[in-house]
mmCIF file of C-alpha atoms and ligand atoms in Angstrom:
data_model
loop_
_atom_site.group_PDB
_atom_site.id
_atom_site.type_symbol
_atom_site.label_atom_id
_atom_site.label_comp_id
_atom_site.label_asym_id
_atom_site.label_seq_id
_atom_site.Cartn_x
_atom_site.Cartn_y
_atom_site.Cartn_z
ATOM 1 C CA MET A 26 104.906 50.161 145.788
ATOM 2 C CA LYS A 27 106.921 53.162 144.552
ATOM 3 C CA ILE A 28 107.184 53.860 140.825
ATOM 4 C CA ALA A 29 110.235 55.366 139.072
ATOM 5 C CA PRO A 30 109.415 55.948 135.409
ATOM 6 C CA SER A 31 112.494 55.809 133.242
ATOM 7 C CA ILE A 32 112.768 58.683 130.846
ATOM 8 C CA LEU A 33 114.670 56.507 128.369
ATOM 9 C CA ALA A 34 111.422 55.605 126.853
ATOM 10 C CA SER A 35 110.064 59.226 126.904
ATOM 11 C CA ASP A 36 110.035 61.728 124.026
ATOM 12 C CA PHE A 37 113.440 63.285 124.251
ATOM 13 C CA SER A 38 112.304 66.363 122.296
ATOM 14 C CA ARG A 39 109.736 67.107 125.046
ATOM 15 C CA LEU A 40 111.508 66.067 128.257
ATOM 16 C CA ALA A 41 110.165 68.972 130.331
ATOM 17 C CA GLU A 42 106.476 68.120 129.516
ATOM 18 C CA GLU A 43 107.141 64.358 129.906
ATOM 19 C CA LEU A 44 108.388 65.002 133.433
ATOM 20 C CA LYS A 45 105.388 67.101 134.421
ATOM 21 C CA ASP A 46 103.133 64.344 132.965
ATOM 22 C CA ILE A 47 104.561 61.675 135.260
ATOM 23 C CA GLU A 48 104.718 63.961 138.256
ATOM 24 C CA LYS A 49 100.984 64.777 137.804
ATOM 25 C CA GLY A 50 100.441 61.106 137.199
ATOM 26 C CA GLY A 51 101.654 59.993 140.629
ATOM 27 C CA ALA A 52 105.222 58.917 139.992
ATOM 28 C CA ASP A 53 107.447 58.689 143.014
ATOM 29 C CA TYR A 54 110.858 59.172 141.460
ATOM 30 C CA VAL A 55 112.344 59.882 137.982
ATOM 31 C CA HIS A 56 114.718 57.201 136.831
ATOM 32 C CA LEU A 57 117.563 58.500 134.742
ATOM 33 C CA ASP A 58 119.685 55.988 132.762
ATOM 34 C CA VAL A 59 123.239 57.138 132.155
ATOM 35 C CA MET A 60 125.014 54.910 129.544
ATOM 36 C CA ASP A 61 128.621 55.263 128.315
ATOM 37 C CA GLY A 62 128.697 53.049 125.235
ATOM 38 C CA HIS A 63 131.320 50.781 126.858
ATOM 39 C CA PHE A 64 129.868 49.122 129.941
ATOM 40 C CA VAL A 65 126.651 48.808 127.881
ATOM 41 C CA PRO A 66 126.439 48.862 124.178
ATOM 42 C CA ASN A 67 124.467 52.095 124.003
ATOM 43 C CA LEU A 68 124.780 55.833 124.722
ATOM 44 C CA SER A 69 121.955 57.886 126.416
ATOM 45 C CA PHE A 70 122.650 61.125 128.204
ATOM 46 C CA GLY A 71 124.889 62.512 131.004
ATOM 47 C CA VAL A 72 125.210 65.085 133.760
ATOM 48 C CA PRO A 73 124.403 68.202 131.651
ATOM 49 C CA ILE A 74 121.051 66.981 130.644
ATOM 50 C CA ILE A 75 120.249 65.759 134.219
ATOM 51 C CA LYS A 76 121.230 69.236 135.489
ATOM 52 C CA ALA A 77 118.961 70.887 132.962
ATOM 53 C CA LEU A 78 116.043 68.677 134.000
ATOM 54 C CA ARG A 79 116.324 69.550 137.653
ATOM 55 C CA SER A 80 114.188 72.743 137.305
ATOM 56 C CA CYS A 81 111.442 70.873 135.349
ATOM 57 C CA THR A 82 110.056 68.723 138.213
ATOM 58 C CA ASN A 83 110.025 68.294 141.997
ATOM 59 C CA LEU A 84 110.379 64.495 141.753
ATOM 60 C CA PRO A 85 113.471 62.998 143.269
ATOM 61 C CA PHE A 86 116.160 61.913 140.808
ATOM 62 C CA ASP A 87 117.144 58.239 140.783
ATOM 63 C CA VAL A 88 120.296 58.034 138.619
ATOM 64 C CA HIS A 89 121.356 54.631 137.255
ATOM 65 C CA LEU A 90 124.964 54.726 136.068
ATOM 66 C CA MET A 91 125.559 52.032 133.503
ATOM 67 C CA THR A 92 129.167 53.050 133.017
ATOM 68 C CA TYR A 93 132.781 52.271 133.787
ATOM 69 C CA HIS A 94 134.349 54.812 136.275
ATOM 70 C CA PRO A 95 131.045 55.912 137.754
ATOM 71 C CA GLU A 96 132.965 57.907 140.408
ATOM 72 C CA GLU A 97 133.731 60.458 137.704
ATOM 73 C CA TYR A 98 130.071 61.574 137.556
ATOM 74 C CA LEU A 99 129.394 61.962 141.266
ATOM 75 C CA GLU A 100 130.435 65.575 141.654
ATOM 76 C CA GLY A 101 128.140 66.579 138.738
ATOM 77 C CA LEU A 102 125.273 64.509 139.942
ATOM 78 C CA GLU A 103 125.593 66.024 143.478
ATOM 79 C CA LYS A 104 125.449 69.515 141.931
ATOM 80 C CA ALA A 105 122.466 68.423 139.788
ATOM 81 C CA GLY A 106 120.533 67.739 142.964
ATOM 82 C CA THR A 107 120.448 63.943 142.592
ATOM 83 C CA HIS A 108 118.638 62.014 145.405
ATOM 84 C CA MET A 109 119.800 58.484 144.771
ATOM 85 C CA VAL A 110 122.608 56.941 142.661
ATOM 86 C CA SER A 111 123.174 53.326 141.704
ATOM 87 C CA PHE A 112 126.301 51.917 139.967
ATOM 88 C CA HIS A 113 127.118 48.498 138.741
ATOM 89 C CA VAL A 114 128.971 45.981 140.853
ATOM 90 C CA GLU A 115 130.497 44.570 137.560
ATOM 91 C CA ALA A 116 132.095 47.941 136.753
ATOM 92 C CA VAL A 117 133.662 48.869 140.113
ATOM 93 C CA PRO A 118 136.574 47.112 141.940
ATOM 94 C CA HIS A 119 136.291 49.293 144.993
ATOM 95 C CA LEU A 120 132.670 48.952 146.180
ATOM 96 C CA ASP A 121 133.274 50.239 149.721
ATOM 97 C CA ARG A 122 135.047 53.336 148.519
ATOM 98 C CA MET A 123 132.411 54.092 145.978
ATOM 99 C CA ILE A 124 129.481 53.681 148.373
ATOM 100 C CA HIS A 125 131.057 56.134 150.924
ATOM 101 C CA ASN A 126 131.876 58.574 148.056
ATOM 102 C CA ILE A 127 128.168 58.737 147.153
ATOM 103 C CA LYS A 128 127.037 59.006 150.785
ATOM 104 C CA ASP A 129 129.607 61.608 151.710
ATOM 105 C CA ARG A 130 127.977 63.789 149.022
ATOM 106 C CA GLY A 131 124.616 63.478 150.647
ATOM 107 C CA MET A 132 123.120 61.021 148.125
ATOM 108 C CA LYS A 133 121.582 57.571 148.673
ATOM 109 C CA ALA A 134 123.866 54.778 147.466
ATOM 110 C CA GLY A 135 122.719 51.733 145.627
ATOM 111 C CA ILE A 136 124.407 48.826 143.721
ATOM 112 C CA ALA A 137 122.992 47.454 140.494
ATOM 113 C CA LEU A 138 123.411 43.824 139.624
ATOM 114 C CA ASN A 139 123.154 42.451 136.090
ATOM 115 C CA PRO A 140 120.871 39.413 135.612
ATOM 116 C CA GLY A 141 123.828 37.023 135.614
ATOM 117 C CA THR A 142 125.593 38.459 138.650
ATOM 118 C CA SER A 143 125.327 36.649 141.892
ATOM 119 C CA LEU A 144 123.978 38.227 145.132
ATOM 120 C CA ALA A 145 127.241 37.030 146.745
ATOM 121 C CA SER A 146 129.028 39.976 144.951
ATOM 122 C CA ILE A 147 127.387 42.496 147.489
ATOM 123 C CA ASP A 148 127.446 40.240 150.522
ATOM 124 C CA GLN A 149 130.121 42.276 152.533
ATOM 125 C CA VAL A 150 128.759 45.693 151.674
ATOM 126 C CA LEU A 151 125.038 45.055 152.016
ATOM 127 C CA PRO A 152 124.748 46.792 155.424
ATOM 128 C CA LEU A 153 126.198 49.935 153.839
ATOM 129 C CA LEU A 154 123.672 50.201 151.051
ATOM 130 C CA ASP A 155 120.565 52.371 150.938
ATOM 131 C CA PHE A 156 118.975 50.291 148.204
ATOM 132 C CA VAL A 157 119.784 47.471 145.742
ATOM 133 C CA LEU A 158 118.835 47.587 142.084
ATOM 134 C CA ILE A 159 118.162 44.141 140.536
ATOM 135 C CA MET A 160 118.301 44.172 136.738
ATOM 136 C CA SER A 161 115.686 41.992 135.179
ATOM 137 C CA VAL A 162 116.981 42.547 131.657
ATOM 138 C CA ASN A 163 120.489 42.888 130.366
ATOM 139 C CA PRO A 164 121.046 46.609 130.618
ATOM 140 C CA GLY A 165 121.494 48.940 127.659
ATOM 141 C CA PHE A 166 118.109 49.239 126.105
ATOM 142 C CA GLY A 167 114.440 49.883 126.957
ATOM 143 C CA GLY A 168 111.568 47.731 125.876
ATOM 144 C CA GLN A 169 113.214 44.334 126.528
ATOM 145 C CA LYS A 170 111.444 41.197 127.832
ATOM 146 C CA PHE A 171 111.521 40.567 131.637
ATOM 147 C CA ILE A 172 113.851 37.688 132.570
ATOM 148 C CA PRO A 173 111.702 35.331 134.771
ATOM 149 C CA TYR A 174 114.558 34.009 136.979
ATOM 150 C CA SER A 175 114.896 37.544 138.398
ATOM 151 C CA LEU A 176 111.923 36.755 140.594
ATOM 152 C CA ASP A 177 113.827 34.098 142.530
ATOM 153 C CA LYS A 178 116.813 36.426 142.840
ATOM 154 C CA ILE A 179 114.623 39.205 144.292
ATOM 155 C CA ALA A 180 113.121 36.788 146.796
ATOM 156 C CA ALA A 181 116.485 35.467 147.774
ATOM 157 C CA LEU A 182 117.738 39.046 148.281
ATOM 158 C CA SER A 183 114.714 39.934 150.349
ATOM 159 C CA ALA A 184 115.324 37.022 152.556
ATOM 160 C CA MET A 185 119.035 37.806 152.878
ATOM 161 C CA ILE A 186 118.122 41.426 153.907
ATOM 162 C CA LYS A 187 115.553 40.218 156.522
ATOM 163 C CA GLU A 188 117.820 37.554 157.947
ATOM 164 C CA ARG A 189 120.417 40.180 158.677
ATOM 165 C CA GLY A 190 117.898 42.476 160.380
ATOM 166 C CA LEU A 191 118.318 45.145 157.666
ATOM 167 C CA THR A 192 115.792 47.353 156.013
ATOM 168 C CA ILE A 193 117.029 48.023 152.455
ATOM 169 C CA PRO A 194 114.541 48.584 149.609
ATOM 170 C CA ILE A 195 114.901 46.482 146.483
ATOM 171 C CA GLU A 196 114.445 48.301 143.186
ATOM 172 C CA VAL A 197 113.790 46.294 140.010
ATOM 173 C CA ASP A 198 114.574 47.474 136.464
ATOM 174 C CA GLY A 199 113.794 46.121 133.113
ATOM 175 C CA GLY A 200 110.626 44.677 131.405
ATOM 176 C CA VAL A 201 108.396 45.714 134.343
ATOM 177 C CA ASN A 202 104.721 45.709 133.458
ATOM 178 C CA LYS A 203 101.307 45.370 135.081
ATOM 179 C CA ASP A 204 101.377 41.558 134.694
ATOM 180 C CA ASN A 205 104.667 40.974 136.564
ATOM 181 C CA ALA A 206 104.210 43.885 139.094
ATOM 182 C CA PRO A 207 102.177 41.708 141.498
ATOM 183 C CA LEU A 208 104.713 38.966 141.310
ATOM 184 C CA LEU A 209 107.599 41.368 141.892
ATOM 185 C CA LYS A 210 105.776 42.776 145.027
ATOM 186 C CA LYS A 211 105.337 39.283 146.370
ATOM 187 C CA ALA A 212 109.068 38.580 145.822
ATOM 188 C CA GLY A 213 109.978 41.682 147.901
ATOM 189 C CA ALA A 214 110.406 44.585 145.434
ATOM 190 C CA GLU A 215 109.525 48.070 146.738
ATOM 191 C CA ILE A 216 110.504 50.262 143.802
ATOM 192 C CA LEU A 217 109.626 49.479 140.215
ATOM 193 C CA VAL A 218 111.416 51.162 137.368
ATOM 194 C CA ALA A 219 109.194 51.346 134.261
ATOM 195 C CA GLY A 220 110.138 52.791 130.864
ATOM 196 C CA SER A 221 107.882 51.500 128.133
ATOM 197 C CA SER A 222 105.016 50.512 130.399
ATOM 198 C CA VAL A 223 104.597 54.195 131.446
ATOM 199 C CA PHE A 224 105.938 56.350 128.627
ATOM 200 C CA GLY A 225 104.620 53.842 125.952
ATOM 201 C CA LYS A 226 101.032 54.527 127.213
ATOM 202 C CA GLU A 227 98.832 57.573 126.313
ATOM 203 C CA ASP A 228 97.435 57.883 129.922
ATOM 204 C CA ARG A 229 100.564 57.955 132.256
ATOM 205 C CA ALA A 230 98.458 58.328 135.434
ATOM 206 C CA ALA A 231 96.632 55.152 134.598
ATOM 207 C CA ALA A 232 99.872 53.330 133.653
ATOM 208 C CA ILE A 233 101.430 54.315 137.039
ATOM 209 C CA ARG A 234 98.338 53.335 138.849
ATOM 210 C CA ASP A 235 98.386 49.886 137.195
ATOM 211 C CA LEU A 236 101.887 49.319 138.561
ATOM 212 C CA LYS A 237 101.145 50.390 142.135
ATOM 213 C CA VAL A 238 100.176 47.005 143.329
HETATM 214 C C1 LIG B 330 117.718 49.373 130.811
HETATM 215 C C2 LIG B 330 117.526 50.655 131.677
HETATM 216 C C3 LIG B 330 116.133 50.663 132.089
HETATM 217 C C4 LIG B 330 115.179 50.849 130.966
HETATM 218 C C5 LIG B 330 113.920 50.123 131.297
HETATM 219 O O1 LIG B 330 119.004 49.240 130.581
HETATM 220 O O2 LIG B 330 118.361 50.536 132.859
HETATM 221 O O3 LIG B 330 115.916 51.623 133.137
HETATM 222 O O4 LIG B 330 114.799 52.227 130.705
HETATM 223 O O5 LIG B 330 113.028 50.154 130.209
HETATM 224 P P1 LIG B 330 111.766 49.141 130.164
HETATM 225 O O6 LIG B 330 110.946 49.415 131.355
HETATM 226 O O7 LIG B 330 111.166 49.527 128.885
HETATM 227 O O8 LIG B 330 112.337 47.773 130.140
HETATM 228 ZN ZN1 LIG B 331 117.723 51.766 134.610
#
């Protein structure tokens, strides 16, 4: 299991140290939540902050765009040394174009699905994707409660990927903790995003270890 701590739950006045702490603690990626105050009812940070953080860690950047017009951020994210980018299927009418746009810039392309969005929404483009991000809370805030029906959705997606002979990792985001991590693994998740369950703990290495089921 790979762990991507979300810095949304970290101390924003000490971002460089927070990044060092999770890198030392065994994190596999850093999850960076970009919010525009429109697609989700909250604002977080954008490309300038992500760019500034690039020199603070060697961990690969996993950028989650919770925005309308996510294509507008791609040039900046590419320059900021981003490894993987996910955008929301609910925000983009041209999925195929957007996926190619990300890949042409040398980044891994993922689509994020809100809890209420059907897997059918990515049916046609599934083979083009490098990963799928299943939201297990309604996006916009950290520290929310895991939505239990996400487990069935992850299992269904995992079956859909296997049936089609594909190998596409499933990333899960929202309310992930050490109690649901084993269930998420069983359902087919391979990357767990964790905000409060990592940065809310004093010992980040122990918190990350607890999630690596
Ligand atoms: C929610 C964000 C998440 C968030 C997760 O909209 O996409 O990445 O930081 O936070 P926790 O793990 O606290 O639910
Ligand atoms: Zn996220």
